[in-house]
Amino acid sequence: MKKRTITAIDVGTTKVCTTIAEVNDEGPIRVAGVGITPSKGLHKGLVVNITEARESIRESVKKAEYASGYRVESAFVGVTGRHVTSLNNRGVVAITHNDRLVRPPDLRRVLTSAQSLKVANDRKLLHVIPRSYSVDGQPGVKNPVGMHGFRLDVETHVITAAVTSVQNLVKCIRGVGVDIDDLVLEPLASSEAVLTEDEKNVGIVLADIGGGTTDIAVFKDGSIWHTAILPVAGYQLTRDVAIGLGLPFDVAEEMKKRYGSVMPIYESQSEMATAISEDGHGISYQDLCDIIRARVEEIIRLIVLELPRSDYEALVPAGLVLTGGSSNLSGIDALGRDILQLPVRVGTPTNVAGITDAIRDPAYATSVGLLLWGTSHKSTPTWRLPKFSGALRHLVFRIKNLFH
Ligand SMILES: Nc1ncnc2c1ncn2[C@@H]1O[C@H](COP(=O)(O)OP(=O)(O)OP(=O)(O)O)[C@@H](O)[C@H]1O
Ligand SMILES: [Mg+2]
């Protein structure tokens, strides 16, 4: 049985998580090592200080290497931020072989034709994902290879990102001697970890509410339909608590995680009950929950506004799956159901084996999703360093490390 390893690096606004996994031809992927460090130098999913971000990544990679005994040469890396935009585009080609049979090279041609849209100089293509094909006008074909026809159309979901933001991230990763297998939009990765095929077929929204961003992906008829990134998440919740209750940020973060809930508190506690932080700050449960509830309600409404159609009940009858660290807030699924009148659940990554204790939490949906993405997609040459320069950089990095 052939065994290989793949690595995922999720550079989040609050934590950097490196995960190294063993992949066999059969069976689930086995997590061999995880390295989690608080992230520095990031704001709303973007690198704002290269040196600080690079050091957080270095620390996280080192921890994962130590835990697994493997060395990281390259990794699948998550991308997020307000600079990411998406649109649906079409491509069309003629099938000119005598037998009019659609072959794999025709698929490549039609995807290339879908990429020929004008991408501004300051933007870079991240993904061109085929959603469905049609052969001679017959729509809804998932795999046209082997069919006969004169004309092949493809509908694609195209995702682009700002060149500068991507370059900053790439620079940080390469700066620790790791090459890039691929850059993956974070909500696409998260959805690999927490959505079922059934949900994607029926129509579903995924919202990864992290620290700095809420990452949204909408699936319909088994494929991606829409993606969006909102610049509001757990950080704003903590800031609201800090400002609203006059607490230092760290204490507000502690209070939010320990006692925070979006349920009306009077159902389980007295209205006058007090929550005490480790250093002795006391606040009313009721006030804490009211503040958190108001902001979470706003985030859920913003998610709905991001949907490309207003009749969202018809677009996504399977409802909403919440993931990311902030979906740990107790009662968030019930609040979502109240607002949307659709099924809402919290998605925790489960379909991996090995040392998974640290990552069985919605905050690690992106990390697990990047690993799953890595097993089902090939590493692309887009972000890889040329072979010689890659090897040379690696050597220089190792020598530098000897003196570090
Ligand atoms: N039990 C909890 N209750 C409430 N909030 C929580 C809890 N646990 C974690 N969080 C919040 O989750 C957020 C971190 O989530 P996550 O790790 O998914 O973010 P990230 O990936 O670092 O950031 P991003 O994806 O936005 O760049 C923080 O704001 C943290 O306060
Ligand atoms: Mg995240």
Short mmCIF file of C-alpha atoms and ligand atoms in Angstrom, two decimals:
data_model
loop_
_atom_site.label_atom_id
_atom_site.label_comp_id
_atom_site.label_asym_id
_atom_site.label_seq_id
_atom_site.Cartn_x
_atom_site.Cartn_y
_atom_site.Cartn_z
CA MET A 1 0.00 0.00 0.00
CA LYS A 2 1.51 3.34 -1.10
CA LYS A 3 1.82 5.86 1.72
CA ARG A 4 2.53 9.57 1.38
CA THR A 5 2.14 12.58 3.62
CA ILE A 6 0.37 15.85 3.01
CA THR A 7 0.47 19.02 5.06
CA ALA A 8 -2.12 21.76 5.58
CA ILE A 9 -1.41 25.21 6.97
CA ASP A 10 -4.39 27.30 8.08
CA VAL A 11 -3.12 30.82 8.77
CA GLY A 12 -6.12 32.12 10.73
CA THR A 13 -6.60 35.51 12.36
CA THR A 14 -6.38 33.98 15.85
CA LYS A 15 -4.33 30.82 15.36
CA VAL A 16 -2.00 29.15 12.89
CA CYS A 17 -2.58 25.41 12.58
CA THR A 18 -0.24 23.07 10.72
CA THR A 19 -1.51 19.53 10.25
CA ILE A 20 0.56 16.67 8.83
CA ALA A 21 -1.33 13.57 7.70
CA GLU A 22 -0.52 10.19 6.22
CA VAL A 23 -2.54 9.25 3.16
CA ASN A 24 -2.99 5.68 1.94
CA ASP A 25 -4.72 4.54 -1.21
CA GLU A 26 -7.57 3.36 0.96
CA GLY A 27 -9.08 4.31 4.31
CA PRO A 28 -9.35 7.73 5.93
CA ILE A 29 -6.38 10.07 6.18
CA ARG A 30 -4.42 9.68 9.45
CA VAL A 31 -3.34 12.82 11.24
CA ALA A 32 0.27 12.28 12.38
CA GLY A 33 1.00 15.66 13.95
CA VAL A 34 -0.64 18.99 14.71
CA GLY A 35 1.06 22.29 15.57
CA ILE A 36 -1.12 25.13 16.86
CA THR A 37 0.20 28.59 17.76
CA PRO A 38 -1.56 31.91 18.39
CA SER A 39 -1.24 33.98 15.23
CA LYS A 40 0.43 37.35 15.10
CA GLY A 41 0.66 39.84 12.25
CA LEU A 42 -2.81 39.09 10.84
CA HIS A 43 -5.93 41.23 10.66
CA LYS A 44 -9.27 40.08 9.25
CA GLY A 45 -7.61 37.11 7.57
CA LEU A 46 -4.85 39.20 5.95
CA VAL A 47 -1.13 39.37 6.63
CA VAL A 48 -0.38 42.87 7.94
CA ASN A 49 3.07 42.18 9.42
CA ILE A 50 5.18 39.71 7.44
CA THR A 51 7.85 39.14 10.10
CA GLU A 52 5.34 38.41 12.87
CA ALA A 53 3.14 36.23 10.67
CA ARG A 54 6.17 34.28 9.42
CA GLU A 55 7.35 33.58 12.98
CA SER A 56 3.90 32.28 14.00
CA ILE A 57 3.90 30.01 10.95
CA ARG A 58 7.46 28.84 11.67
CA GLU A 59 6.50 27.94 15.24
CA SER A 60 3.39 26.07 14.13
CA VAL A 61 5.26 24.11 11.41
CA LYS A 62 8.04 23.22 13.88
CA LYS A 63 5.52 21.91 16.41
CA ALA A 64 3.77 19.75 13.82
CA GLU A 65 7.11 18.40 12.53
CA TYR A 66 8.18 17.57 16.07
CA ALA A 67 4.88 15.85 16.90
CA SER A 68 4.83 13.77 13.70
CA GLY A 69 8.51 13.06 13.06
CA TYR A 70 8.02 14.20 9.42
CA ARG A 71 9.63 17.18 7.74
CA VAL A 72 7.35 19.60 5.90
CA GLU A 73 8.50 20.33 2.36
CA SER A 74 5.27 21.75 0.93
CA ALA A 75 1.71 22.42 2.07
CA PHE A 76 -1.86 23.22 1.05
CA VAL A 77 -2.54 26.70 2.40
CA GLY A 78 -5.87 28.44 3.13
CA VAL A 79 -6.71 31.90 1.74
CA THR A 80 -9.40 34.26 2.99
CA GLY A 81 -10.10 38.00 3.23
CA ARG A 82 -12.35 40.66 1.81
CA HIS A 83 -10.18 40.87 -1.35
CA VAL A 84 -11.49 37.51 -2.60
CA THR A 85 -14.26 37.74 -5.18
CA SER A 86 -16.15 35.12 -7.14
CA LEU A 87 -18.38 34.90 -10.19
CA ASN A 88 -19.96 32.25 -12.36
CA ASN A 89 -18.62 32.08 -15.91
CA ARG A 90 -19.20 29.93 -19.02
CA GLY A 91 -16.87 28.34 -21.55
CA VAL A 92 -17.65 26.73 -24.89
CA VAL A 93 -15.73 24.67 -27.46
CA ALA A 94 -16.58 22.72 -30.62
CA ILE A 95 -15.97 18.96 -30.73
CA THR A 96 -14.23 18.50 -34.06
CA HIS A 97 -13.09 14.84 -34.06
CA ASN A 98 -14.71 12.77 -36.78
CA ASP A 99 -16.53 10.60 -34.23
CA ARG A 100 -17.71 13.69 -32.19
CA LEU A 101 -16.70 11.89 -28.99
CA VAL A 102 -15.88 14.11 -25.97
CA ARG A 103 -12.42 13.21 -24.65
CA PRO A 104 -10.39 14.44 -21.61
CA PRO A 105 -8.41 16.99 -23.70
CA ASP A 106 -11.76 18.57 -24.69
CA LEU A 107 -12.54 19.06 -20.99
CA ARG A 108 -9.21 20.81 -20.54
CA ARG A 109 -9.92 23.01 -23.60
CA VAL A 110 -13.36 24.04 -22.41
CA LEU A 111 -12.04 24.87 -18.93
CA THR A 112 -9.29 26.97 -20.50
CA SER A 113 -11.93 28.80 -22.53
CA ALA A 114 -13.86 29.50 -19.29
CA GLN A 115 -10.67 31.01 -17.85
CA SER A 116 -10.28 33.43 -20.69
CA LEU A 117 -12.29 36.11 -18.90
CA LYS A 118 -10.43 39.30 -18.29
CA VAL A 119 -8.65 39.20 -14.95
CA ALA A 120 -7.30 42.61 -13.92
CA ASN A 121 -3.53 42.91 -13.47
CA ASP A 122 -3.86 43.34 -9.75
CA ARG A 123 -5.85 40.10 -9.37
CA LYS A 124 -4.90 36.45 -9.55
CA LEU A 125 -7.03 33.40 -10.40
CA LEU A 126 -7.37 31.13 -7.38
CA HIS A 127 -9.86 28.54 -8.64
CA VAL A 128 -11.83 27.72 -11.78
CA ILE A 129 -14.24 25.03 -10.61
CA PRO A 130 -16.44 23.26 -13.17
CA ARG A 131 -20.04 23.24 -11.91
CA SER A 132 -21.75 21.42 -14.76
CA TYR A 133 -21.39 20.71 -18.46
CA SER A 134 -23.85 20.66 -21.30
CA VAL A 135 -23.43 18.70 -24.54
CA ASP A 136 -25.28 20.08 -27.60
CA GLY A 137 -27.45 22.14 -25.26
CA GLN A 138 -28.40 19.25 -22.97
CA PRO A 139 -27.68 20.70 -19.51
CA GLY A 140 -26.81 19.16 -16.13
CA VAL A 141 -24.08 16.78 -17.36
CA LYS A 142 -21.59 16.01 -14.55
CA ASN A 143 -19.04 14.14 -16.68
CA PRO A 144 -19.32 14.52 -20.45
CA VAL A 145 -16.35 12.26 -21.32
CA GLY A 146 -17.60 9.46 -23.59
CA MET A 147 -20.67 11.38 -24.82
CA HIS A 148 -21.12 12.40 -28.46
CA GLY A 149 -21.83 15.95 -29.57
CA PHE A 150 -20.81 18.96 -31.63
CA ARG A 151 -20.63 21.51 -28.85
CA LEU A 152 -19.44 21.33 -25.23
CA ASP A 153 -20.34 24.06 -22.72
CA VAL A 154 -19.15 24.35 -19.12
CA GLU A 155 -20.43 26.48 -16.26
CA THR A 156 -17.68 27.38 -13.82
CA HIS A 157 -17.27 29.14 -10.51
CA VAL A 158 -14.27 31.45 -10.80
CA ILE A 159 -12.53 32.80 -7.71
CA THR A 160 -9.94 35.58 -7.85
CA ALA A 161 -7.87 37.28 -5.16
CA ALA A 162 -5.80 40.44 -4.86
CA VAL A 163 -2.24 39.71 -6.02
CA THR A 164 -0.62 41.66 -3.19
CA SER A 165 -2.54 39.89 -0.40
CA VAL A 166 -1.73 36.50 -1.88
CA GLN A 167 1.92 37.45 -2.37
CA ASN A 168 2.26 38.44 1.28
CA LEU A 169 0.91 35.07 2.42
CA VAL A 170 3.06 33.15 -0.07
CA LYS A 171 6.13 35.10 1.10
CA CYS A 172 5.49 34.12 4.74
CA ILE A 173 5.08 30.43 3.92
CA ARG A 174 8.16 30.29 1.66
CA GLY A 175 10.04 32.27 4.29
CA VAL A 176 9.93 29.23 6.58
CA GLY A 177 11.27 26.94 3.84
CA VAL A 178 7.91 25.45 2.85
CA ASP A 179 6.75 25.37 -0.78
CA ILE A 180 3.07 25.70 -1.72
CA ASP A 181 1.12 22.75 -3.15
CA ASP A 182 -1.92 24.94 -3.67
CA LEU A 183 -3.75 27.92 -2.24
CA VAL A 184 -7.33 27.00 -1.35
CA LEU A 185 -10.15 29.38 -0.55
CA GLU A 186 -10.94 28.68 3.13
CA PRO A 187 -14.73 28.17 2.92
CA LEU A 188 -14.16 25.61 0.15
CA ALA A 189 -11.76 23.76 2.41
CA SER A 190 -14.09 23.94 5.44
CA SER A 191 -16.98 22.59 3.41
CA GLU A 192 -14.93 19.48 2.51
CA ALA A 193 -14.71 18.76 6.22
CA VAL A 194 -18.25 19.38 7.45
CA LEU A 195 -20.80 19.11 4.61
CA THR A 196 -22.37 15.90 3.30
CA GLU A 197 -22.86 15.14 -0.40
CA ASP A 198 -26.63 15.08 0.20
CA GLU A 199 -26.61 18.59 1.64
CA LYS A 200 -24.57 19.87 -1.34
CA ASN A 201 -27.04 18.28 -3.76
CA VAL A 202 -30.13 19.72 -2.06
CA GLY A 203 -28.66 23.19 -1.51
CA ILE A 204 -26.87 24.44 1.60
CA VAL A 205 -24.93 27.40 3.02
CA LEU A 206 -21.73 26.92 4.96
CA ALA A 207 -20.59 29.75 7.22
CA ASP A 208 -17.21 29.47 8.96
CA ILE A 209 -17.37 32.10 11.71
CA GLY A 210 -13.74 32.44 12.77
CA GLY A 211 -11.89 35.20 14.60
CA GLY A 212 -11.51 37.83 11.87
CA THR A 213 -13.77 36.71 9.03
CA THR A 214 -16.98 34.82 8.35
CA ASP A 215 -16.35 32.69 5.27
CA ILE A 216 -19.40 31.70 3.23
CA ALA A 217 -19.87 28.98 0.60
CA VAL A 218 -23.20 28.11 -1.04
CA PHE A 219 -23.67 24.71 -2.71
CA LYS A 220 -26.47 23.72 -5.09
CA ASP A 221 -26.96 20.62 -7.28
CA GLY A 222 -23.78 19.10 -5.90
CA SER A 223 -21.45 21.97 -6.79
CA ILE A 224 -20.27 25.33 -5.57
CA TRP A 225 -22.64 28.18 -6.42
CA HIS A 226 -21.40 31.19 -4.56
CA THR A 227 -18.59 32.22 -2.19
CA ALA A 228 -18.17 35.35 -0.08
CA ILE A 229 -16.07 36.60 2.83
CA LEU A 230 -17.50 38.91 5.53
CA PRO A 231 -15.05 40.95 7.61
CA VAL A 232 -16.90 40.33 10.89
CA ALA A 233 -16.59 37.39 13.32
CA GLY A 234 -15.48 36.43 16.85
CA TYR A 235 -13.11 39.38 17.27
CA GLN A 236 -16.04 41.83 16.95
CA LEU A 237 -18.02 39.78 19.51
CA THR A 238 -15.19 40.13 22.01
CA ARG A 239 -14.79 43.83 21.24
CA ASP A 240 -18.52 44.40 21.80
CA VAL A 241 -18.28 42.66 25.18
CA ALA A 242 -15.14 44.62 26.10
CA ILE A 243 -16.65 48.00 25.18
CA GLY A 244 -20.18 47.22 26.36
CA LEU A 245 -19.13 45.96 29.78
CA GLY A 246 -15.96 48.04 30.26
CA LEU A 247 -13.60 45.03 30.36
CA PRO A 248 -10.02 44.61 29.11
CA PHE A 249 -10.02 42.70 25.78
CA ASP A 250 -8.43 39.55 27.27
CA VAL A 251 -11.01 39.37 30.07
CA ALA A 252 -13.84 39.92 27.58
CA GLU A 253 -12.44 37.04 25.45
CA GLU A 254 -12.30 34.78 28.52
CA MET A 255 -15.85 35.71 29.57
CA LYS A 256 -17.18 35.16 26.06
CA LYS A 257 -15.64 31.69 25.78
CA ARG A 258 -16.46 30.55 29.34
CA TYR A 259 -19.94 31.96 29.84
CA GLY A 260 -21.05 33.29 26.46
CA SER A 261 -24.33 32.10 25.00
CA VAL A 262 -26.89 33.42 22.57
CA MET A 263 -29.85 32.01 24.51
CA PRO A 264 -31.95 34.38 26.59
CA ILE A 265 -30.22 33.73 29.89
CA TYR A 266 -33.35 33.93 32.05
CA GLU A 267 -34.36 30.49 30.81
CA SER A 268 -31.66 28.81 32.89
CA GLN A 269 -30.23 31.45 35.24
CA SER A 270 -31.57 34.19 37.43
CA GLU A 271 -31.55 37.59 35.72
CA MET A 272 -29.27 38.88 38.47
CA ALA A 273 -26.65 36.08 38.25
CA THR A 274 -23.03 37.21 37.97
CA ALA A 275 -20.14 35.70 36.00
CA ILE A 276 -16.66 36.11 37.52
CA SER A 277 -13.44 36.08 35.46
CA GLU A 278 -10.20 34.46 36.69
CA ASP A 279 -8.82 37.81 37.81
CA GLY A 280 -12.02 38.71 39.65
CA HIS A 281 -14.00 40.90 37.19
CA GLY A 282 -17.72 40.41 37.74
CA ILE A 283 -20.40 40.98 35.08
CA SER A 284 -24.05 40.12 34.66
CA TYR A 285 -24.74 36.97 32.63
CA GLN A 286 -27.77 38.66 31.18
CA ASP A 287 -25.76 41.62 29.83
CA LEU A 288 -23.06 39.33 28.43
CA CYS A 289 -25.56 37.18 26.58
CA ASP A 290 -27.61 40.15 25.31
CA ILE A 291 -24.50 41.72 23.75
CA ILE A 292 -23.35 38.47 22.16
CA ARG A 293 -26.82 37.62 20.90
CA ALA A 294 -27.26 41.01 19.18
CA ARG A 295 -23.99 40.67 17.24
CA VAL A 296 -24.55 36.99 16.34
CA GLU A 297 -28.04 37.87 15.06
CA GLU A 298 -26.43 40.55 12.90
CA ILE A 299 -23.85 38.08 11.53
CA ILE A 300 -26.58 35.55 10.63
CA ARG A 301 -28.59 38.27 8.86
CA LEU A 302 -25.46 39.38 6.97
CA ILE A 303 -24.92 35.76 5.86
CA VAL A 304 -28.44 35.73 4.40
CA LEU A 305 -27.86 39.08 2.66
CA GLU A 306 -24.76 37.61 1.01
CA LEU A 307 -26.84 34.92 -0.69
CA PRO A 308 -27.19 35.66 -4.38
CA ARG A 309 -30.98 35.23 -4.33
CA SER A 310 -33.58 36.54 -1.93
CA ASP A 311 -35.73 33.37 -2.07
CA TYR A 312 -33.13 31.59 -0.02
CA GLU A 313 -35.57 28.91 1.21
CA ALA A 314 -35.75 27.58 -2.37
CA LEU A 315 -32.03 28.01 -3.02
CA VAL A 316 -30.80 26.26 0.14
CA PRO A 317 -33.56 24.03 1.55
CA ALA A 318 -30.96 22.01 3.52
CA GLY A 319 -30.31 25.20 5.50
CA LEU A 320 -27.13 26.42 7.15
CA VAL A 321 -24.09 24.66 8.61
CA LEU A 322 -22.09 26.80 11.02
CA THR A 323 -18.46 26.07 11.74
CA GLY A 324 -15.30 27.95 12.86
CA GLY A 325 -14.37 28.71 16.48
CA SER A 326 -17.27 31.10 17.07
CA SER A 327 -19.84 28.40 16.29
CA ASN A 328 -18.95 26.97 19.72
CA LEU A 329 -21.25 29.61 21.24
CA SER A 330 -23.99 27.75 22.98
CA GLY A 331 -27.42 28.08 21.36
CA ILE A 332 -26.12 29.48 18.06
CA ASP A 333 -27.84 26.74 16.02
CA ALA A 334 -31.21 27.37 17.71
CA LEU A 335 -30.88 31.12 17.08
CA GLY A 336 -30.09 30.41 13.42
CA ARG A 337 -33.22 28.23 13.12
CA ASP A 338 -35.34 31.01 14.69
CA ILE A 339 -34.09 33.57 12.19
CA LEU A 340 -34.00 31.48 9.01
CA GLN A 341 -36.83 29.01 9.65
CA LEU A 342 -34.55 26.37 8.06
CA PRO A 343 -32.42 23.52 9.47
CA VAL A 344 -29.24 24.82 11.14
CA ARG A 345 -26.47 22.68 12.66
CA VAL A 346 -22.92 23.12 13.90
CA GLY A 347 -20.33 21.23 11.80
CA THR A 348 -17.35 19.60 13.52
CA PRO A 349 -14.73 17.82 11.39
CA THR A 350 -14.93 14.07 12.01
CA ASN A 351 -13.87 12.13 8.92
CA VAL A 352 -10.18 11.77 9.80
CA ALA A 353 -8.29 9.22 11.89
CA GLY A 354 -5.08 9.35 13.96
CA ILE A 355 -4.18 11.98 16.53
CA THR A 356 -7.29 14.08 16.17
CA ASP A 357 -8.09 15.13 19.78
CA ALA A 358 -6.77 18.66 19.21
CA ILE A 359 -8.70 19.20 15.98
CA ARG A 360 -12.14 17.78 16.84
CA ASP A 361 -13.54 21.29 17.15
CA PRO A 362 -15.31 23.50 14.58
CA ALA A 363 -12.28 25.85 14.71
CA TYR A 364 -10.32 23.18 12.77
CA ALA A 365 -12.78 22.65 9.92
CA THR A 366 -10.46 24.57 7.55
CA SER A 367 -7.37 22.55 8.59
CA VAL A 368 -9.08 19.20 8.10
CA GLY A 369 -10.74 20.47 4.91
CA LEU A 370 -7.34 21.50 3.48
CA LEU A 371 -6.06 17.96 4.09
CA LEU A 372 -9.13 16.47 2.41
CA TRP A 373 -8.74 18.92 -0.47
CA GLY A 374 -5.10 17.82 -0.77
CA THR A 375 -6.09 14.16 -1.11
CA SER A 376 -8.63 14.79 -3.85
CA HIS A 377 -6.85 17.54 -5.83
CA LYS A 378 -3.41 17.52 -7.37
CA SER A 379 -0.82 20.04 -6.29
CA THR A 380 -0.84 22.78 -8.97
CA PRO A 381 2.28 24.26 -10.54
CA THR A 382 0.79 27.78 -10.16
CA TRP A 383 2.37 28.51 -6.79
CA ARG A 384 5.26 26.05 -6.81
CA LEU A 385 8.80 27.33 -7.05
CA PRO A 386 10.73 26.11 -10.11
CA LYS A 387 12.42 22.84 -9.17
CA PHE A 388 16.00 24.10 -9.02
CA SER A 389 15.15 27.34 -7.25
CA GLY A 390 12.90 25.41 -4.81
CA ALA A 391 15.69 22.98 -3.91
CA LEU A 392 18.23 25.80 -3.60
CA ARG A 393 15.94 27.84 -1.36
CA HIS A 394 15.35 24.77 0.79
CA LEU A 395 19.08 24.22 1.19
CA VAL A 396 19.72 27.88 2.06
CA PHE A 397 16.87 27.76 4.56
CA ARG A 398 18.26 24.60 6.24
CA ILE A 399 21.76 26.10 6.47
CA LYS A 400 20.32 29.31 7.94
CA ASN A 401 18.38 27.22 10.43
CA LEU A 402 21.60 25.55 11.62
CA PHE A 403 22.79 28.96 12.79
CA HIS A 404 19.43 29.99 14.16
N1 LIG B 1 -16.24 28.39 23.23
C1 LIG B 1 -16.25 29.49 22.50
N2 LIG B 1 -17.25 30.37 22.59
C2 LIG B 1 -17.26 31.50 21.85
N3 LIG B 1 -16.31 31.84 20.97
C3 LIG B 1 -15.29 30.99 20.84
C4 LIG B 1 -15.19 29.78 21.58
N4 LIG B 1 -14.04 29.14 21.22
C5 LIG B 1 -13.45 29.93 20.30
N5 LIG B 1 -14.19 31.04 20.07
C6 LIG B 1 -13.87 32.16 19.18
O1 LIG B 1 -13.54 31.68 17.90
C7 LIG B 1 -12.66 32.59 17.26
C8 LIG B 1 -11.53 31.82 16.63
O2 LIG B 1 -12.06 30.94 15.69
P1 LIG B 1 -11.16 30.25 14.58
O3 LIG B 1 -10.06 29.52 15.24
O4 LIG B 1 -12.07 29.50 13.69
O5 LIG B 1 -10.60 31.56 13.86
P2 LIG B 1 -9.35 31.73 12.88
O6 LIG B 1 -9.36 30.59 11.91
O7 LIG B 1 -8.10 31.94 13.65
O8 LIG B 1 -9.70 33.11 12.18
P3 LIG B 1 -10.23 33.46 10.71
O9 LIG B 1 -10.67 32.19 10.06
O10 LIG B 1 -11.35 34.40 10.92
O11 LIG B 1 -9.08 34.11 10.03
C9 LIG B 1 -12.16 33.56 18.33
O12 LIG B 1 -12.78 34.82 18.12
C10 LIG B 1 -12.63 32.92 19.62
O13 LIG B 1 -12.97 33.89 20.57
MG MG B 2 -10.32 30.25 10.10
#
